[in-house]
Coordinates of C-alpha atoms in Angstrom, one line a residue:
X1375 CA 108.3 68.3 97.7
X1376 CA 109.9 70.6 96.1
X1377 CA 106.6 72.6 95.8
X1378 CA 106.6 72.3 99.8
X1379 CA 109.7 73.8 100.3
X1380 CA 109.3 76.9 98.3
X1381 CA 106.1 77.5 99.8
X1382 CA 108.0 77.5 103.1
X1383 CA 110.4 79.7 102.0
X1384 CA 108.0 82.4 101.5
X1385 CA 107.8 85.3 104.2
X1386 CA 104.7 86.8 105.2
X1387 CA 105.4 89.9 103.5
X1388 CA 105.8 87.5 99.9
X1389 CA 102.5 86.0 100.9
X1390 CA 100.8 89.2 101.4
X1391 CA 101.9 90.4 97.8
X1392 CA 100.9 87.6 96.1
X1393 CA 97.6 87.5 97.6
X1394 CA 96.7 90.9 96.5
X1395 CA 98.2 90.4 92.9
X1396 CA 96.1 87.4 92.6
X1397 CA 92.8 88.7 93.8
X1398 CA 93.7 91.7 91.2
X1399 CA 94.2 89.3 88.4
X1400 CA 91.1 87.4 89.2
X1401 CA 89.0 91.0 89.5
X1402 CA 90.4 91.8 86.1
X1403 CA 89.3 88.5 84.3
X1404 CA 86.2 88.9 85.7
X1405 CA 85.9 92.7 84.6
X1406 CA 86.4 91.6 81.1
X1407 CA 83.7 89.4 80.8
X1408 CA 80.5 90.8 78.8
X1409 CA 78.1 90.1 81.6
X1410 CA 80.4 92.8 83.6
X1411 CA 79.7 95.5 81.5
X1412 CA 75.8 97.2 80.5
X1413 CA 76.6 97.0 76.7
X1414 CA 77.5 93.1 76.9
X1415 CA 80.9 93.8 75.3
X1416 CA 84.3 92.4 76.4
X1417 CA 86.4 95.1 78.4
X1418 CA 89.9 95.3 77.5
X1419 CA 92.4 94.0 79.6
X1420 CA 94.1 97.3 80.5
X1421 CA 91.2 99.2 81.3
X1422 CA 89.9 95.9 83.6
X1423 CA 93.2 95.7 85.4
X1424 CA 93.3 99.6 85.9
X1425 CA 89.4 98.8 87.6
X1426 CA 90.5 95.7 89.1
X1427 CA 93.8 97.4 90.8
X1428 CA 91.8 100.6 92.2
X1429 CA 89.3 98.4 94.1
X1430 CA 91.4 96.1 95.7
X1431 CA 93.8 98.8 96.5
X1432 CA 90.9 100.8 97.5
X1433 CA 91.6 104.2 95.2
X1434 CA 88.6 104.8 93.6
X1435 CA 90.7 106.0 90.6
X1436 CA 88.7 105.4 87.5
X1437 CA 88.7 105.5 84.0
X1438 CA 85.3 104.1 83.3
X1439 CA 82.5 105.8 85.2
X1440 CA 81.3 102.9 87.8
X1441 CA 77.4 103.3 87.5
X1442 CA 77.0 103.9 83.6
X1443 CA 79.8 101.5 82.2
X1444 CA 79.2 98.3 84.6
X1445 CA 76.7 96.3 84.9
X1446 CA 75.2 95.1 88.2
X1447 CA 77.5 92.1 88.4
X1448 CA 80.4 94.5 87.4
X1449 CA 79.2 96.7 90.2
X1450 CA 79.1 93.7 92.7
X1451 CA 82.3 92.3 91.3
X1452 CA 83.8 95.7 92.0
X1453 CA 82.4 95.9 95.4
X1454 CA 83.6 92.5 96.7
X1455 CA 87.2 93.4 95.4
X1456 CA 86.9 96.9 97.5
X1457 CA 85.8 94.5 100.5
X1458 CA 88.7 92.0 100.0
X1459 CA 91.4 94.7 99.7
X1460 CA 89.7 97.0 102.8
X1461 CA 89.8 94.2 105.5
X1462 CA 93.0 92.3 103.9
X1463 CA 93.4 89.5 101.5
X1464 CA 95.0 87.6 104.3
X1465 CA 92.1 88.4 106.6
X1466 CA 89.4 87.3 104.3
X1467 CA 91.4 84.0 103.2
X1468 CA 91.8 83.4 107.2
X1469 CA 88.0 84.1 108.1
X1470 CA 86.7 81.0 105.1
X1471 CA 89.9 78.9 106.7
X1472 CA 87.7 79.3 110.3
X1473 CA 84.4 79.0 108.7
X1474 CA 85.7 75.6 107.3
X1475 CA 87.0 74.8 110.8
X1476 CA 90.5 74.4 109.7
X1477 CA 93.2 75.0 112.3
X1478 CA 95.3 78.1 111.5
X1479 CA 99.2 77.4 111.8
X1480 CA 101.8 79.4 113.3
X1481 CA 103.2 80.6 110.2
X1482 CA 99.4 81.9 108.9
X1483 CA 99.2 83.6 112.2
X1484 CA 102.4 85.8 111.6
X1485 CA 101.2 86.6 108.1
X1486 CA 97.8 87.6 109.5
X1487 CA 99.8 89.6 111.9
X1488 CA 101.8 91.2 109.6
X1489 CA 98.5 92.1 107.2
X1490 CA 96.9 94.0 110.2
X1491 CA 99.6 95.5 112.1
X1492 CA 99.3 93.6 115.0
X1493 CA 102.4 94.1 117.7
X1494 CA 102.0 90.1 118.7
X1495 CA 101.0 86.6 117.2
X1496 CA 99.2 85.9 120.6
X1497 CA 95.5 86.6 120.3
X1498 CA 95.4 87.4 116.5
X1499 CA 92.7 84.9 115.9
X1500 CA 90.3 86.2 118.3
X1501 CA 91.2 90.2 116.9
X1502 CA 90.7 88.8 113.4
X1503 CA 87.2 87.3 114.1
X1504 CA 86.6 90.9 115.9
X1505 CA 87.6 92.6 112.9
X1506 CA 85.3 90.5 110.6
X1507 CA 82.2 90.6 112.6
X1508 CA 82.8 94.8 113.3
X1509 CA 83.5 95.2 109.8
X1510 CA 80.4 94.0 108.5
X1511 CA 78.1 95.1 111.4
X1512 CA 79.6 98.9 110.5
X1513 CA 78.8 98.7 107.1
X1514 CA 75.5 97.5 107.2
X1515 CA 74.4 100.3 109.8
X1516 CA 76.0 102.6 107.4
X1517 CA 73.8 101.2 104.7
X1518 CA 70.7 101.4 106.5
X1519 CA 71.6 104.9 108.1
X1520 CA 71.4 106.2 104.3
X1521 CA 69.0 104.0 102.9
X1522 CA 66.5 106.4 103.2
X1523 CA 67.9 109.2 101.1
X1524 CA 68.7 106.9 98.5
X1525 CA 65.6 105.2 98.5
X1526 CA 63.7 108.3 98.2
X1527 CA 65.9 109.1 95.3
X1528 CA 66.0 105.7 93.6
X1529 CA 63.5 103.6 95.0
X1530 CA 64.0 100.0 95.4
X1531 CA 67.3 100.4 94.0
X1532 CA 68.8 102.5 96.8
X1533 CA 68.9 99.8 99.0
X1534 CA 72.1 98.5 96.6
X1535 CA 72.8 102.2 96.2
X1536 CA 73.1 102.3 100.3
X1537 CA 74.8 99.3 100.6
X1538 CA 77.7 99.8 98.2
X1539 CA 78.4 103.4 99.1
X1540 CA 78.6 102.0 103.0
X1541 CA 81.2 99.5 101.9
X1542 CA 83.1 101.8 99.5
X1543 CA 83.1 104.1 102.6
X1544 CA 84.2 101.9 105.3
X1545 CA 86.9 100.4 103.1
X1546 CA 88.0 103.9 102.0
X1547 CA 87.3 103.4 99.0
X1548 CA 85.6 106.2 97.0
X1549 CA 83.7 104.5 94.4
X1550 CA 80.4 105.7 94.1
X1551 CA 77.2 105.1 91.5
X1552 CA 76.4 108.9 91.2
X1553 CA 76.9 108.6 87.9
X1554 CA 73.2 107.6 87.0
X1555 CA 72.1 111.2 88.3
X1556 CA 75.8 113.3 86.4
X1557 CA 78.8 111.0 85.2
X1558 CA 82.2 111.1 87.4
X1559 CA 80.3 113.6 90.1
X1560 CA 80.8 111.6 93.1
X1561 CA 78.7 112.7 95.8
X1562 CA 78.3 116.6 94.9
X1563 CA 74.7 116.1 94.3
X1564 CA 74.3 115.9 98.1
X1565 CA 76.7 118.5 99.4
X1566 CA 74.1 119.7 101.8
X1567 CA 72.7 116.1 102.7
X1568 CA 73.4 115.5 106.6
X1569 CA 72.1 111.7 106.1
X1570 CA 74.8 111.1 103.5
X1571 CA 77.4 113.4 104.7
X1572 CA 77.5 112.0 108.3
X1573 CA 77.3 108.7 107.8
X1574 CA 80.1 108.5 105.3
X1575 CA 82.5 110.6 107.2
X1576 CA 81.8 108.3 110.1
X1577 CA 82.5 105.2 108.2
X1578 CA 85.5 106.7 106.6
X1579 CA 87.1 107.5 110.2
X1580 CA 85.7 104.0 111.5
X1581 CA 87.4 102.2 108.8
X1582 CA 90.5 104.5 108.8
X1583 CA 91.8 104.5 112.4
X1584 CA 92.6 101.0 112.3
X1585 CA 91.6 97.6 113.8
X1586 CA 94.0 97.7 117.1
X1587 CA 92.5 101.2 118.0
X1588 CA 89.1 99.7 117.6
X1589 CA 90.2 96.8 119.8
X1590 CA 91.2 99.4 122.4
X1591 CA 87.7 101.1 122.5
X1592 CA 86.0 97.9 122.7
X1593 CA 88.1 96.8 125.5
X1594 CA 88.5 99.8 127.7
X1595 CA 85.7 102.2 126.5
X1596 CA 85.7 105.6 127.6
X1597 CA 89.4 105.3 129.9
X1598 CA 91.6 106.6 127.3
X1599 CA 94.7 106.1 129.8
X1600 CA 94.5 102.7 129.8
X1601 CA 94.9 102.8 125.9
X1602 CA 97.8 101.8 123.6
X1603 CA 100.4 104.7 123.3
X1604 CA 99.4 104.0 119.2
X1605 CA 96.0 104.6 119.5
X1606 CA 96.3 107.5 121.6
X1607 CA 98.5 109.1 118.9
X1608 CA 96.0 108.1 116.0
X1609 CA 93.2 109.4 117.7
X1610 CA 94.5 112.7 118.6
X1611 CA 96.7 113.0 115.3
X1612 CA 93.3 112.2 113.2
X1613 CA 91.4 114.7 115.4
X1614 CA 93.9 117.4 114.2
X1615 CA 94.2 116.6 110.7
X1616 CA 90.5 117.0 110.6
X1617 CA 89.7 120.3 112.3
X1618 CA 92.7 121.9 111.0
X1619 CA 92.4 121.5 107.6
X1620 CA 88.0 122.0 107.9
X1621 CA 89.1 125.7 109.3
X1622 CA 90.8 126.5 106.1
X1623 CA 88.4 125.3 103.8
X1624 CA 85.6 126.9 105.9
X1625 CA 87.5 130.4 105.7
X1626 CA 89.3 130.2 102.4
X1627 CA 87.5 127.5 99.8
X1628 CA 84.0 127.8 100.1
X1629 CA 82.8 131.0 101.1
X1630 CA 80.1 130.8 98.1
X1631 CA 78.2 128.0 99.8
X1632 CA 75.3 128.6 101.9
X1633 CA 76.2 128.1 106.0
X1634 CA 74.7 124.4 105.7
X1635 CA 76.4 123.2 102.4
X1636 CA 80.0 125.4 103.8
X1637 CA 79.5 123.5 107.0
X1638 CA 79.4 120.3 105.5
X1639 CA 81.5 120.6 102.5
X1640 CA 84.5 121.8 104.7
X1641 CA 84.4 119.0 107.2
X1642 CA 83.6 116.5 104.4
X1643 CA 86.6 117.6 102.2
X1644 CA 88.8 117.6 105.4
X1645 CA 87.9 113.9 106.0
X1646 CA 87.8 112.3 102.6
X1647 CA 91.4 113.0 101.2
X1648 CA 92.4 110.3 103.9
X1649 CA 91.8 107.9 102.2
X1650 CA 88.2 107.6 100.8
X1651 CA 88.2 109.5 97.7
X1652 CA 84.4 110.9 97.6
X1653 CA 84.1 114.7 96.9
X1654 CA 80.9 116.6 97.5
X1655 CA 82.6 120.0 95.8
X1656 CA 83.7 120.3 92.5
X1657 CA 87.6 119.8 92.8
X1658 CA 88.7 121.9 90.1
X1659 CA 87.1 125.0 91.6
X1660 CA 89.3 125.0 94.8
X1661 CA 92.2 127.3 94.6
X1662 CA 95.8 125.4 93.7
X1663 CA 96.6 126.0 97.8
X1664 CA 93.2 124.3 98.8
X1665 CA 94.5 121.5 96.0
X1666 CA 98.0 121.6 97.4
X1667 CA 96.6 121.3 101.3
X1668 CA 94.6 118.1 99.7
X1669 CA 97.7 116.7 98.3
X1670 CA 99.4 116.8 101.6
X1671 CA 96.3 114.9 103.2
X1672 CA 96.3 112.3 100.8
X1673 CA 99.7 111.1 100.9
X1674 CA 99.3 111.4 105.0
X1675 CA 96.4 108.6 104.5
X1676 CA 94.8 106.9 107.5
X1677 CA 96.4 104.8 110.3
X1678 CA 98.3 101.6 110.3
X1679 CA 95.8 98.2 110.3
X1680 CA 93.1 100.1 109.0
X1681 CA 91.4 100.4 105.5
X1682 CA 93.2 103.6 104.5
X1683 CA 96.2 103.8 102.8
X1684 CA 99.1 106.8 102.8
X1685 CA 102.0 107.2 104.7
X1686 CA 99.9 106.7 107.7
X1687 CA 99.1 108.9 110.8
X1688 CA 101.4 107.5 112.8
X1689 CA 104.2 108.3 110.3
X1690 CA 103.7 111.9 110.2
X1691 CA 103.1 112.1 114.1
X1692 CA 106.6 110.5 114.9
X1693 CA 108.5 112.8 112.5
X1694 CA 107.1 115.9 114.7
X1695 CA 107.9 114.2 117.8
X1696 CA 111.3 113.7 116.5
X1697 CA 111.6 117.8 115.3
X1698 CA 110.0 118.7 118.7
X1699 CA 112.6 117.0 120.6
X1700 CA 115.6 118.0 118.4
X1701 CA 114.1 121.6 119.1
X1702 CA 114.3 121.0 122.9
X1703 CA 117.7 119.2 122.4
X1704 CA 116.0 116.1 124.1
X1705 CA 117.6 112.6 123.1
X1706 CA 114.4 110.6 122.8
X1707 CA 111.2 111.5 121.2
X1708 CA 108.0 110.5 123.0
X1709 CA 104.5 110.6 123.3
X1710 CA 102.5 110.2 126.5
X1711 CA 105.2 109.5 128.5
X1712 CA 106.5 106.7 126.3
X1713 CA 109.5 106.9 124.1
X1714 CA 110.3 105.4 121.2
X1715 CA 112.9 103.1 119.9
X1716 CA 115.4 103.9 116.8
X1717 CA 113.6 101.1 114.7
X1718 CA 110.3 103.2 114.4
X1719 CA 112.5 106.3 113.9
X1720 CA 114.0 104.8 110.8
X1721 CA 111.1 103.3 109.5
X1722 CA 108.9 106.9 109.7
X1723 CA 111.5 108.3 107.8
X1724 CA 112.2 105.9 105.2
X1725 CA 108.4 105.8 104.5
X1726 CA 108.3 109.7 104.6
X1727 CA 110.9 109.9 102.0
X1728 CA 109.5 106.8 99.5
X1729 CA 105.8 108.4 99.4
X1730 CA 107.2 111.8 98.4
X1731 CA 109.9 110.3 96.1
X1732 CA 106.9 108.4 94.7
X1733 CA 104.4 111.1 94.4
X1734 CA 107.1 113.7 93.1
X1735 CA 108.4 110.9 90.2
X1736 CA 105.0 109.9 89.5
X1737 CA 103.7 113.5 89.1
X1738 CA 106.6 114.3 87.1
X1739 CA 106.3 111.8 84.6
X1740 CA 102.9 111.8 84.0
X1741 CA 103.5 115.9 83.7
X1742 CA 105.9 115.3 80.7
X1743 CA 104.1 112.3 79.1
X1744 CA 100.6 114.1 78.7
X1745 CA 101.5 117.9 78.6
X1746 CA 99.7 118.4 82.0
X1747 CA 100.4 121.2 84.8
X1748 CA 102.5 119.7 87.2
X1749 CA 100.6 120.1 90.2
X1750 CA 97.5 118.4 88.8
X1751 CA 99.9 115.6 88.0
X1752 CA 100.7 115.9 91.3
X1753 CA 97.3 115.5 92.6
X1754 CA 96.8 112.5 90.6
X1755 CA 99.7 110.3 91.8
X1756 CA 99.4 111.2 95.3
X1757 CA 95.7 110.3 95.0
X1758 CA 97.1 106.8 93.5
X1759 CA 99.9 106.3 96.2
X1760 CA 97.7 107.4 98.9
X1761 CA 95.2 105.2 97.8
X1762 CA 92.7 108.1 97.7
X1763 CA 90.8 108.2 94.8
X1764 CA 89.9 112.1 94.3
X1765 CA 90.8 113.5 90.6
X1766 CA 90.9 116.6 88.8
X1767 CA 89.3 114.7 86.0
X1768 CA 92.6 113.8 84.2
X1769 CA 92.5 110.0 84.7
X1770 CA 90.1 108.9 82.1
X1771 CA 91.9 110.2 79.3
X1772 CA 95.5 109.4 80.2
X1773 CA 97.7 107.5 78.1
X1774 CA 99.2 103.8 78.4
X1775 CA 101.9 105.0 80.3
X1776 CA 100.7 107.1 82.6
X1777 CA 98.0 104.5 83.3
X1778 CA 100.6 101.9 84.4
X1779 CA 102.6 104.2 86.8
X1780 CA 99.3 104.7 88.4
X1781 CA 98.5 101.1 88.9
X1782 CA 102.4 100.7 90.2
X1783 CA 101.6 103.5 92.8
X1784 CA 98.0 102.2 93.7
X1785 CA 99.7 98.8 94.5
X1786 CA 102.4 100.3 96.2
X1787 CA 100.4 102.2 98.5
X1788 CA 97.9 99.6 99.4
X1789 CA 100.1 96.8 99.9
X1790 CA 103.4 99.4 101.8
X1791 CA 106.1 100.5 100.7
X1792 CA 108.0 98.7 103.6
X1793 CA 106.4 95.4 102.9
X1794 CA 107.4 95.3 99.3
X1795 CA 111.1 96.0 100.7
X1796 CA 111.0 93.8 103.0
X1797 CA 110.0 91.3 100.6
X1798 CA 112.5 92.0 98.2
X1799 CA 115.4 91.8 100.9
X1800 CA 113.9 88.7 102.8
X1801 CA 116.9 86.3 101.3
X1802 CA 119.7 89.0 101.9
X1803 CA 121.9 88.4 105.2
X1804 CA 122.1 90.7 108.1
X1805 CA 126.0 91.9 108.8
X1806 CA 126.6 92.0 112.4
X1807 CA 129.9 93.8 112.1
X1808 CA 129.7 97.7 111.9
X1809 CA 131.8 100.4 109.7
X1810 CA 133.6 102.8 111.6
X1811 CA 131.3 105.8 112.6
X1812 CA 132.0 109.5 111.2
X1813 CA 130.0 112.7 112.2
X1814 CA 128.2 114.5 109.2
X1815 CA 126.2 117.9 109.5
X1816 CA 123.1 118.3 108.5
X1817 CA 120.8 121.3 108.7

């Protein structure tokens, strides 16, 4: 009876955190096994934990090259962890429950709602089924699109390469198997290959716009005026965050490339920081300005209820809307003829401050601990908390303290800062009484 009561006290946020933690631990134990490494030796707990966390949190930061260190079994475990982390632990668990014919309780539906950021509990089972079917179909189509190139270069093994990269791209993970050509090279060997670039970019974008946006597109097709306000904000913000950085990269970063590679690289490096982690160019060759812009894109990330991490496109859009409303001396910020309530604005400001603080503090500690340039360490910290996976090459050589920081940042970035806060404060009481108000000047 005591166990039953304790379970009933768990909130949706606490269940989500426990779910992610359990999968990370299970993945760690599997990756530690000799069968997971190509050498047939045990992998240390610390290295397996880092890899498992990176996979479940769909980040892509690695301490070992995925293709050369892990066996086929180890790679399969990593892909499975990426899939679970991308779709969400709760979504995957719910799918198994539905397959088994179990009835989904109201508490489980509420947890599913929080897991995919749905606006209401009603219709959540139908939406979850749609998400699972669409995910598997899109990943399969992505694998089919890339298989001709990979089979050309790797033979029959190219089918596995295509499937792995399709899952990794859709889930915005950034893990790759290109180490067989050159360790830690990501997709730099395919910088001028459209049949790899475009499928990867499309998978990243589709996975990063969010499940609710898919549902809007499925239900309303091209009737954009019928979309939810959130879907309109996500689509327009995503378009801006792809086009504007791509123009910068084209004119200021990749001028030494041929026209085709320059166009593809500019688009790819604009898409991948939010929050996939693949790269087709050497990131260390970019200017500090280019690396700083990439840091900003990594922190922004994808959209709510998606496979992507980061502070989310809606957060940055809300903050810009607030600023515009303030400049115009308007009382309310609005999008597409709809105004936002105060809770959304407070949450956006909180999330923004949280990510900036985590990135800044994490980068500073790593810089001090490793005696490395602060921009390089901020890049790695932003990649971790934004669950991106892009790296300037310092992660494999980091000490234990720095790795623990990156693990913590990856976990916080995937489950969401607000989820952790709401889970921690679930037992606190909210006071109805209010303190006296007094004005404070800002700006």
